[in-house]
Tab-separated table of C-alpha atoms and ligand atoms in Angstrom:
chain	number	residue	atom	x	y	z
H	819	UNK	CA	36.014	43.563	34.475
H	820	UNK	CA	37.483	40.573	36.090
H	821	UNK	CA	39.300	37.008	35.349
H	822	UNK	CA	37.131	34.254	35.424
H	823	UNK	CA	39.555	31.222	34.489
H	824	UNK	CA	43.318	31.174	33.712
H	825	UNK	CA	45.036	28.693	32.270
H	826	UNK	CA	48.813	28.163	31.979
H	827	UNK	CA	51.234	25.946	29.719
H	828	UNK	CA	54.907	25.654	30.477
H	829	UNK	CA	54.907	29.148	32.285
H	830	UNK	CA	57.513	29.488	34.676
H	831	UNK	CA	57.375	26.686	37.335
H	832	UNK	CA	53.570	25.924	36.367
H	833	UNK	CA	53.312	23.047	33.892
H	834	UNK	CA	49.474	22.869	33.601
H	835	UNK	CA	47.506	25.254	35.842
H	836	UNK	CA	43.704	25.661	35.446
H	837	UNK	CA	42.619	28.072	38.195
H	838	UNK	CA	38.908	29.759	38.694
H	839	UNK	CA	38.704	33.329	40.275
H	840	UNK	CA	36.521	34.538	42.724
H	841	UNK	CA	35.285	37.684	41.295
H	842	UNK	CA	36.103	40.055	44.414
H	843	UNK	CA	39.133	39.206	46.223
H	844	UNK	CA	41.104	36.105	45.739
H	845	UNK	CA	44.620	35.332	48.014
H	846	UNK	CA	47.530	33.509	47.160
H	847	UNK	CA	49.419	32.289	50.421
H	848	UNK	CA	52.935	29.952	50.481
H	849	UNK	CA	56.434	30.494	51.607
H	850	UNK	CA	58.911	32.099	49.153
H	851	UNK	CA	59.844	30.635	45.420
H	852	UNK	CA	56.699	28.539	45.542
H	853	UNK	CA	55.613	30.437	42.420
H	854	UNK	CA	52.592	33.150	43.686
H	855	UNK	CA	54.025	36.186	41.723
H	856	UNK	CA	54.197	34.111	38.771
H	857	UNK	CA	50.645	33.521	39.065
H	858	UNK	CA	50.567	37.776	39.089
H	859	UNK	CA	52.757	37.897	36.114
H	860	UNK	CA	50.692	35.475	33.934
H	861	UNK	CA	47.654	37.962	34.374
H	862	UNK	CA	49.879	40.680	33.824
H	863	UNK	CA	51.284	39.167	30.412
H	864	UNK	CA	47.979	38.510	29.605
H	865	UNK	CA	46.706	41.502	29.892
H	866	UNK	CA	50.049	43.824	28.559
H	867	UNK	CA	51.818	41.455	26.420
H	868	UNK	CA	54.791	41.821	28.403
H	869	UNK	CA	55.956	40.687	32.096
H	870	UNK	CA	56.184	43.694	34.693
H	871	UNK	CA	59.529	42.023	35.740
H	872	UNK	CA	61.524	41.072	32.773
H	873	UNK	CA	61.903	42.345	29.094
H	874	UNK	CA	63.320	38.669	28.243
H	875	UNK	CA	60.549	36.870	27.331
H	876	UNK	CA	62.540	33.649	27.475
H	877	UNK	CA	62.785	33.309	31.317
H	878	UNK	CA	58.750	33.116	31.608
H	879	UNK	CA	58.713	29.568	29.120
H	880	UNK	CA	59.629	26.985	31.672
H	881	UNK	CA	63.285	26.019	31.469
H	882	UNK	CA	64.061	23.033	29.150
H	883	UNK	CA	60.703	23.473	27.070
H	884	UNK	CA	60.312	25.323	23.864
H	885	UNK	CA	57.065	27.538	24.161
H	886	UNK	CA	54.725	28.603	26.923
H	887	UNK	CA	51.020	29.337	27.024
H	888	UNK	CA	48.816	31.501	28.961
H	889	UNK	CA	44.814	31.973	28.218
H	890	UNK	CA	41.968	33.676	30.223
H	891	UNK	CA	38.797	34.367	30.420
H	892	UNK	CA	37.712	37.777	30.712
H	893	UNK	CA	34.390	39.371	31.604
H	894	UNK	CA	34.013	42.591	31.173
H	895	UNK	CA	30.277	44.870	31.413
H	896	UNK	CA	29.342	44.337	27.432
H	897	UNK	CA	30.861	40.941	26.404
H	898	UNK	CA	32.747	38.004	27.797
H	899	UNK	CA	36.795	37.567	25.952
H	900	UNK	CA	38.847	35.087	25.525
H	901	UNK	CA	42.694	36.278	25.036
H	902	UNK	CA	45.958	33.843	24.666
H	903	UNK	CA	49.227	34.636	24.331
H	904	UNK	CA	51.692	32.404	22.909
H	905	UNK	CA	55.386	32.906	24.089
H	906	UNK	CA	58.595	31.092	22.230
H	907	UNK	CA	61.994	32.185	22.099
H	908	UNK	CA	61.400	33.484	18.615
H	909	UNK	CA	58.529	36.151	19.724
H	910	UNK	CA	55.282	36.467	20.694
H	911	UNK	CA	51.741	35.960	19.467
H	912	UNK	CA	48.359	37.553	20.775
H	913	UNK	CA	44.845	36.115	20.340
H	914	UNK	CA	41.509	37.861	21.001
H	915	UNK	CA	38.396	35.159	20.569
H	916	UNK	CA	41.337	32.737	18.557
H	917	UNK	CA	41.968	35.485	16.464
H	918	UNK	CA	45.568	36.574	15.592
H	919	UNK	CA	45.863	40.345	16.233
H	920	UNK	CA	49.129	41.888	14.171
H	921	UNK	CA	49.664	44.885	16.019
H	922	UNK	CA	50.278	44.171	19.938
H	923	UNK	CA	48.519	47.452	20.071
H	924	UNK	CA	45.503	46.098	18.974
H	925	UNK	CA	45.498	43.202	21.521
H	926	UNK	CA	46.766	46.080	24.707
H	927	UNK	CA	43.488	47.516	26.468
H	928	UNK	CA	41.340	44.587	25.770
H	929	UNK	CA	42.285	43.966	29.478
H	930	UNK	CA	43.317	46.209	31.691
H	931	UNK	CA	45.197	45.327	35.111
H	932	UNK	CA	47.073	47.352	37.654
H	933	UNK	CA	50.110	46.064	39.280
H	934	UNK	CA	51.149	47.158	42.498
H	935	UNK	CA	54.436	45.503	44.038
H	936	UNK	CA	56.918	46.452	46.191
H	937	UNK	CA	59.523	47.372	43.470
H	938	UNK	CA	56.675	50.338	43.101
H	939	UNK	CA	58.538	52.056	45.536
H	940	UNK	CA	61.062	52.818	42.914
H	941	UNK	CA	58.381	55.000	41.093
H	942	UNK	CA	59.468	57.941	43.977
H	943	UNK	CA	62.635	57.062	45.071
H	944	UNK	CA	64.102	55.617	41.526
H	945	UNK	CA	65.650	56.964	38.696
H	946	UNK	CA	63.768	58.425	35.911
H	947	UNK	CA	63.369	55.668	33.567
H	948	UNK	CA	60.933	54.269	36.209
H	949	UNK	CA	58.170	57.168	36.079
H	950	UNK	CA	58.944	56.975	31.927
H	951	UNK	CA	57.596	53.296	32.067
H	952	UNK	CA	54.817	53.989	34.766
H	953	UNK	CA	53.398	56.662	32.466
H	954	UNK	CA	54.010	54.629	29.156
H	955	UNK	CA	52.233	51.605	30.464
H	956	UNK	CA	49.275	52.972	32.118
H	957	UNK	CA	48.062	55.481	29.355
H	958	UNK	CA	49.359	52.660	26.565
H	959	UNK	CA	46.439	50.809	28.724
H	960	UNK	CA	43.638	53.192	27.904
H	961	UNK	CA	45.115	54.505	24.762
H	962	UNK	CA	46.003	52.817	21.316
H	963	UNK	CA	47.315	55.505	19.619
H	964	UNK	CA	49.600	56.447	22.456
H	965	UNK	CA	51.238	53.472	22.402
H	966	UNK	CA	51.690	54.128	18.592
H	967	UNK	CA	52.783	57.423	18.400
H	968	UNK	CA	55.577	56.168	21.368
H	969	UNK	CA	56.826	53.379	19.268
H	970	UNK	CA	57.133	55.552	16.282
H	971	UNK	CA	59.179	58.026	18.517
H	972	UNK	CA	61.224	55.333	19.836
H	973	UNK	CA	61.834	54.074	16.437
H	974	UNK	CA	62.884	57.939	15.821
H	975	UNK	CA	64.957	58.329	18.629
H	976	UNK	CA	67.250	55.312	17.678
H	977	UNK	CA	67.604	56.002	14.372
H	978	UNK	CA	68.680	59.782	14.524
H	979	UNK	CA	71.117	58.642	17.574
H	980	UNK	CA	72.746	56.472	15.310
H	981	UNK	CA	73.058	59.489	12.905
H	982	UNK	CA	74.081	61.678	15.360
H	983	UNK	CA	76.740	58.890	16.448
H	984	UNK	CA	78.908	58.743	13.219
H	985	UNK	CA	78.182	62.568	12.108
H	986	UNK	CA	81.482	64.037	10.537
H	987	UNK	CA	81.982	67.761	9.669
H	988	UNK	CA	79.915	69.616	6.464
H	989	UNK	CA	77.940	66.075	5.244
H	990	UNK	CA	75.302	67.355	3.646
H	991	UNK	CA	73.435	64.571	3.045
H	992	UNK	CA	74.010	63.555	6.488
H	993	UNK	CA	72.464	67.003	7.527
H	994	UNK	CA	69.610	67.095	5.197
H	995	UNK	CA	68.501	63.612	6.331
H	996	UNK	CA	68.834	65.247	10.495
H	997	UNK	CA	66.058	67.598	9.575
H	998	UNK	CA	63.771	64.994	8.927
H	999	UNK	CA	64.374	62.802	11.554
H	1000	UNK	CA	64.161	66.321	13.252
H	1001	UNK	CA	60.291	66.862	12.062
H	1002	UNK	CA	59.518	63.776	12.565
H	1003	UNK	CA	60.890	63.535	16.382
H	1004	UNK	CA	59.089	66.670	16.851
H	1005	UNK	CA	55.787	65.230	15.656
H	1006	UNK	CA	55.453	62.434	17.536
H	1007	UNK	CA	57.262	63.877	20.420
H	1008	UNK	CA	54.931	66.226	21.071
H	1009	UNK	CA	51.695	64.118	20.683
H	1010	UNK	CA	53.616	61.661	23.330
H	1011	UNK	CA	53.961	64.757	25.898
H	1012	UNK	CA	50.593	66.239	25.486
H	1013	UNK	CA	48.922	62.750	26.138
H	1014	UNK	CA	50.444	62.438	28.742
H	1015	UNK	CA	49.778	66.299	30.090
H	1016	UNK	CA	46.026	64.910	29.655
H	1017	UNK	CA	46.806	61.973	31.428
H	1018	UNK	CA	48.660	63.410	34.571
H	1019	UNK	CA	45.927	66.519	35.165
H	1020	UNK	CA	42.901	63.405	35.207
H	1021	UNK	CA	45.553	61.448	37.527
H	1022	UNK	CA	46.845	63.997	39.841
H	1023	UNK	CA	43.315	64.644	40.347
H	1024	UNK	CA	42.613	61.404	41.694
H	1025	UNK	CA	45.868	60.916	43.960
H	1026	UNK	CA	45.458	64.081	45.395
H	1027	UNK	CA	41.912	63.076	46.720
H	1028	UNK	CA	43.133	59.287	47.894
H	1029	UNK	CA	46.094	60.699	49.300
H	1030	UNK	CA	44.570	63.210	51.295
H	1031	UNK	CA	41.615	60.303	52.719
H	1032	UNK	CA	44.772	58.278	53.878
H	1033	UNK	CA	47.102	61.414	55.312
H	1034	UNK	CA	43.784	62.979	56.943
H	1035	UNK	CA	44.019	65.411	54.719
H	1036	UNK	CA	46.891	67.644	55.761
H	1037	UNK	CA	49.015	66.424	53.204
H	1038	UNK	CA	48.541	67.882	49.863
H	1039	UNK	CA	50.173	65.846	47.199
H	1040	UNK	CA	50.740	67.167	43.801
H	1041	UNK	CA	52.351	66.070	40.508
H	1042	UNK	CA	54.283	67.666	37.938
H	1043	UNK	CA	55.954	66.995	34.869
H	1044	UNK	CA	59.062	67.784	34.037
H	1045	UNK	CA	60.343	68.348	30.768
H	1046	UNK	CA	63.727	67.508	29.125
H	1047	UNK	CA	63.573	71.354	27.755
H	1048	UNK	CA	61.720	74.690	28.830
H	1049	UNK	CA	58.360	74.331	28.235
H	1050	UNK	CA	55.262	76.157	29.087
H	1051	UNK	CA	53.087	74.004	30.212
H	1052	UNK	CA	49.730	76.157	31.261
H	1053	UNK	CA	47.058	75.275	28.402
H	1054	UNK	CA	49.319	74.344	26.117
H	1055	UNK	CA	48.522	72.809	22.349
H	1056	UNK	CA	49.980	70.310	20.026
H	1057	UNK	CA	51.180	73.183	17.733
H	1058	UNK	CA	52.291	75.064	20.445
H	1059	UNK	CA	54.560	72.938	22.151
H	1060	UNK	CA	55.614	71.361	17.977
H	1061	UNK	CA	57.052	75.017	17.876
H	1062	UNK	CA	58.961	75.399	21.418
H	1063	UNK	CA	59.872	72.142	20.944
H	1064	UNK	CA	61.715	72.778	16.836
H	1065	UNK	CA	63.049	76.219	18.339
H	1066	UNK	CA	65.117	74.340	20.993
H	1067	UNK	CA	66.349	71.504	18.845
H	1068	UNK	CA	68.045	73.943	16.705
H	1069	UNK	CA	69.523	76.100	19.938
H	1070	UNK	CA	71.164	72.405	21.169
H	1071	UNK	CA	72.035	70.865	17.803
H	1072	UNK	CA	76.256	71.617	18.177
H	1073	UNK	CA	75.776	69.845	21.244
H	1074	UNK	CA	73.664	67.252	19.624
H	1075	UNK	CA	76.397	66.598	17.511
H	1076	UNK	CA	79.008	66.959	19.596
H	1077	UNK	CA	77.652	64.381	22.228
H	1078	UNK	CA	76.558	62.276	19.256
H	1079	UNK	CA	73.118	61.620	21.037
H	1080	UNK	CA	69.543	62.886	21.250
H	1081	UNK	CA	69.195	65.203	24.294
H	1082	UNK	CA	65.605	66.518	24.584
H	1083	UNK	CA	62.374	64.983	24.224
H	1084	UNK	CA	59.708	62.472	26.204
H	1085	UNK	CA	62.634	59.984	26.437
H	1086	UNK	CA	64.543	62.109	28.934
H	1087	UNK	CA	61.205	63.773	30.297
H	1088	UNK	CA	60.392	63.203	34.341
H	1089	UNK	CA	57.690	63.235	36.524
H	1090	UNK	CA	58.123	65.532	40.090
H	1091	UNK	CA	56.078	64.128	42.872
H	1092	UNK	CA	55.977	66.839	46.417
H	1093	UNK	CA	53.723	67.061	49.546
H	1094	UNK	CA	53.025	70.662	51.105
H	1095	UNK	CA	55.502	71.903	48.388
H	1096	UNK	CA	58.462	69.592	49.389
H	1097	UNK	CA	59.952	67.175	47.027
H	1098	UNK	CA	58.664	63.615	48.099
H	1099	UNK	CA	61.973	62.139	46.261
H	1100	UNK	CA	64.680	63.987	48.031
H	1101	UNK	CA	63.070	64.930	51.060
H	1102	UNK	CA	60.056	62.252	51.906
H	1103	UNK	CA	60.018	59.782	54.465
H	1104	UNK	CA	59.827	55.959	53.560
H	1105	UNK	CA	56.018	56.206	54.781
H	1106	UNK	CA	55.597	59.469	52.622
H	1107	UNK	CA	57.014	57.355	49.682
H	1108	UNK	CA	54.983	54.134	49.993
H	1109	UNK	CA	51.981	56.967	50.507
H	1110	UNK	CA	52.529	58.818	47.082
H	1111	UNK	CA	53.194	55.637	45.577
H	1112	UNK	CA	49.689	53.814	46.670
H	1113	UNK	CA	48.358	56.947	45.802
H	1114	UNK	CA	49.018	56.806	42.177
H	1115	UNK	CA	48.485	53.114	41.649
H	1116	UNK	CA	44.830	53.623	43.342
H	1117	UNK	CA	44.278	57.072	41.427
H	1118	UNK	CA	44.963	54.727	38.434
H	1119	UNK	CA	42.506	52.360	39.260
H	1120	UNK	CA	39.691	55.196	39.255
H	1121	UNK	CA	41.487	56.998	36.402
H	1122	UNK	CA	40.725	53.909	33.925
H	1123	UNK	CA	37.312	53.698	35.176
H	1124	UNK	CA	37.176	57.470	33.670
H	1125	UNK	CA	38.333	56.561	30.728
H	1126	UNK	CA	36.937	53.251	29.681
H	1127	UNK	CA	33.943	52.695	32.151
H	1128	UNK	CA	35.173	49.280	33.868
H	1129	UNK	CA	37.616	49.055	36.936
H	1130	UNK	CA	40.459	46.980	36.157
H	1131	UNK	CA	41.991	43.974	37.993
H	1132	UNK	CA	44.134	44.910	41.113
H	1133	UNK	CA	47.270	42.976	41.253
H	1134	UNK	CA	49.285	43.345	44.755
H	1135	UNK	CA	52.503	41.330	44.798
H	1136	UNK	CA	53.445	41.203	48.835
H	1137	UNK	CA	52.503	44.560	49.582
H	1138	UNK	CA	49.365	44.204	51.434
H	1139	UNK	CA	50.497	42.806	54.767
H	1140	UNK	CA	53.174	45.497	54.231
H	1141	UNK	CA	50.515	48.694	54.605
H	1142	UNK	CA	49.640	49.972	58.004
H	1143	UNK	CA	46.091	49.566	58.915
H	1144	UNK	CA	44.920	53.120	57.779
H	1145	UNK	CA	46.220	52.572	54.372
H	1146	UNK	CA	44.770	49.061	54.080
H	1147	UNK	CA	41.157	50.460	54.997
H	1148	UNK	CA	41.926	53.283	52.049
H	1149	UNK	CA	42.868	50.382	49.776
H	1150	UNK	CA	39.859	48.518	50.326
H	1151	UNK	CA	37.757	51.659	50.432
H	1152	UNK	CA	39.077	51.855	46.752
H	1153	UNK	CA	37.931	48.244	45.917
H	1154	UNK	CA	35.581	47.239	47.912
H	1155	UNK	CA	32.962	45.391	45.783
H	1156	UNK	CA	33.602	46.601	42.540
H	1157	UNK	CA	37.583	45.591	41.599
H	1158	UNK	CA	38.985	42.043	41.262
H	1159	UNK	CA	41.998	41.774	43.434
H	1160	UNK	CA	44.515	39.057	43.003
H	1161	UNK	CA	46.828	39.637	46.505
H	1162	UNK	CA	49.796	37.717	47.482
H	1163	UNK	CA	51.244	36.654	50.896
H	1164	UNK	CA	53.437	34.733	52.860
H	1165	UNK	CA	51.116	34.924	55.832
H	1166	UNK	CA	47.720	36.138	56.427
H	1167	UNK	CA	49.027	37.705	59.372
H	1168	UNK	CA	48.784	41.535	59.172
H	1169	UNK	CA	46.030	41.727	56.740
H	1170	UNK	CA	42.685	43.376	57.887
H	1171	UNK	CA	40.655	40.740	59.086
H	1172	UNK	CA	37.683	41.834	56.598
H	1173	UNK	CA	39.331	41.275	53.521
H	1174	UNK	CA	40.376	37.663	54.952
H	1175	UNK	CA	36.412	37.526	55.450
H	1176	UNK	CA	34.839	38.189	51.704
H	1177	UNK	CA	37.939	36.004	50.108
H	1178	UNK	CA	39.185	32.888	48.136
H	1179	UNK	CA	42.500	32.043	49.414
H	1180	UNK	CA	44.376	29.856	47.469
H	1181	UNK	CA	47.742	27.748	48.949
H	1182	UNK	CA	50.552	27.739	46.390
H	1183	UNK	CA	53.551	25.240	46.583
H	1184	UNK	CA	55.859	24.657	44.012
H	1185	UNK	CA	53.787	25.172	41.246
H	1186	UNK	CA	50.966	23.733	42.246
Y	1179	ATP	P1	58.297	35.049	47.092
Y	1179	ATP	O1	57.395	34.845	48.270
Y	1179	ATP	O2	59.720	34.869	47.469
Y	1179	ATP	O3	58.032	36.281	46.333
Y	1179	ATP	P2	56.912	33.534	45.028
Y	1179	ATP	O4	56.004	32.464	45.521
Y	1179	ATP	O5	56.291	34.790	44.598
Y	1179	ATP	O6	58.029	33.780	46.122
Y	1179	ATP	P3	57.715	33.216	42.287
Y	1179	ATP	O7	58.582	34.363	41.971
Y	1179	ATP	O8	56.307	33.239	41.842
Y	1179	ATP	O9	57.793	32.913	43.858
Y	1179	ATP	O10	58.323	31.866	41.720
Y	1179	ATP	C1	59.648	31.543	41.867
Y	1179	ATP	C2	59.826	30.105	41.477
Y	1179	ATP	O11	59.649	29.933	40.087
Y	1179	ATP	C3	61.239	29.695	41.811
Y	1179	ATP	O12	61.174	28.436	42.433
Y	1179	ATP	C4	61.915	29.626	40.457
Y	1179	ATP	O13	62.922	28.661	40.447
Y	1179	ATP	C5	60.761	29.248	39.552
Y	1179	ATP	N1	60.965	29.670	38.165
Y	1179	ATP	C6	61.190	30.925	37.701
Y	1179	ATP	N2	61.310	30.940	36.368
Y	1179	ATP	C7	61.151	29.668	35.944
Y	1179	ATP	C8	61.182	29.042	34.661
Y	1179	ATP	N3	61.382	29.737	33.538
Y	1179	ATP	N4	60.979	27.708	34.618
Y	1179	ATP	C9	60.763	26.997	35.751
Y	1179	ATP	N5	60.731	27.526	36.985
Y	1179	ATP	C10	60.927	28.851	37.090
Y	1180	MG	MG1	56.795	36.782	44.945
């Protein structure tokens, strides 16, 4: 699939921007705060309902106006879309083809893009909550009912902490209404971990393959994840890991209560990235950790090809002119010919010479 024509309204320092895409590799060159990775984050938005670098959507309307725009149009292998969203400070709202869709989860996957910046490198070298989001916003991408069953858990999770919070001695009420949230946490806890068990096998995959074509192969990367509680993880089924999953809330529920929050579960989960056996986190070198993290964002690329039969748009944010040679060639091994790629840059300088060749470069200054 790729982006045929944007068009933004009062987003960030763009007033009125109509812009037409090539369909293979398009550039965005200017000096810094001239407004290139808000061109990424409009596609982004567009495409996830939400910016990669801010949860507030009131710093993407431009300052002194009241509501922001952004539209595109989308052609994908069966049909050609056109998607809005509409930004105030009072929410958001989602169009597909002008029509209204309730459920952001309806609207998320219509588009699929793949951002790769170089706050990325926090996926390896950052805390947890950074591998949570990676995994919750790529398989939210290719599945709907992910996304639901994580909202509903989220939804869970706050609720029973703020039970958990003000819990005094022998309420029974108070206890009664614990094991439900309990059920319930367990439910759609365990549907959120074995997605993304599928998820991570089909991924690793990938990654391992790309990561061995850039380390000439004497690097073996692998992935694992790492659960907030013991769990086996071998073949495992919903039911199964429903069970393990009960059996341990009970073992920690004085502690539960005593540190008035929830303790196990997807929300405290973690991915575990090594090379050879050594843990790429603790013990990788800044090249090993810009490796493992191109890895993943290209495995993800392939991975959504898998799983909905169209490559997404590529989004790079600065980090092209950042990648040694060998790793550019893997990158545009990985796209050549068949995956948009929006790239920005301060200066062509650096950047394989070939990929300067087949592109559209567009000059950006101040919003313009
Ligand atoms: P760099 O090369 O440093 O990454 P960039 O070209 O990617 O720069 P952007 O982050 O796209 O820069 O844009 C930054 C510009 O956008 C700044 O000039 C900033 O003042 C402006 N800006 C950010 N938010 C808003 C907003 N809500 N309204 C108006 N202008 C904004
Ligand atoms: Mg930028």
């Amino acid at each position: 699939m790729f982006v045929e024509h944007l068009q933004l309204k009062n987003f960030r320092n763009y007033q009125d921007l109509n812009l037409h895409f090539d369909h293979q590799i398009n550039i965005f060159q200017g000096d810094n705060a001239q407004g290139k990775t808000n061109i990424l984050e409009a596609i982004y938005v567009l495409a996830l309902a939400k910016s990669h670098r801010t949860s507030k959507e009131k710093e993407l309307v431009q300052w002194g106006q009241s509501f922001s725009v952004i539209k595109g149009t989308i052609q994908t292998r069966r049909n050609s879309l056109k998607l809005e969203m509409q930004l105030t400070s009072k929410g958001k709202k989602a169009k597909i083809n002008q029509l209204e869709q309730r459920k952001l989860s309806d609207y998320i996957g219509a588009f699929n893009v793949i951002m790769f910046a170089p706050e990325d490198l926090t996926l390896v070298k950052g805390s947890p909550q950074y591998r949570r989001k990676f995994l919750d916003v790529e398989i939210g991408q290719v599945s709907p009912s992910y996304l639901y069953h994580l909202s509903q858990y989220q939804k869970i999770i706050q609720q029973r902490n703020n039970l958990l919070k003000d819990f005094t001695k022998n309420e029974k009420n108070k206890l009664e209404l614990l094991e439900i949230w309990d059920q319930q946490l367990v439910e759609y806890g365990s549907k959120v971990i074995s997605k993304r068990l599928y998820f991570l096998r089909h991924l690793e995959k990938w990654a391992k393959e790309i990561h061995a074509g850039i380390t000439d192969q004497n690097e073996e990367l692998s992935i694992l994840y790492k659960p907030s509680f013991p769990l086996e993880l071998g073949n495992i089924d919903v039911q199964d890991m429903s069970d393990q999953f009960t059996l341990r809330l009970q073992k920690i529920r004085k502690q539960e209560l005593f540190r008035g929050t929830s303790l196990i579960g997807p929300h405290r989960d973690d991915l575990y990235f090594s090379i050879n056996q050594i843990d790429v986190q603790s013990f990788g070198s800044q090249g090993q950790q810009r490796t493992t993290a191109l890895s993943l964002k290209l495995a993800e690329i392939e991975l959504i090809h898998d799983e909905i039969g169209e490559y997404p748009v590529l989004l790079l944010d600065d980090v092209l002119s950042e990648l040694d040679q060998k790793r550019q060639t893997q990158l545009i091994q990985t796209i050549e010919n068949k995956v948009q790629t929006m790239i920005t840059t301060t200066s062509t300088e650096g950047i394989n010479i070939n990929t300067l060749k087949r592109s559209s470069i567009f000059y950006v200054e101040q919003g313009l």
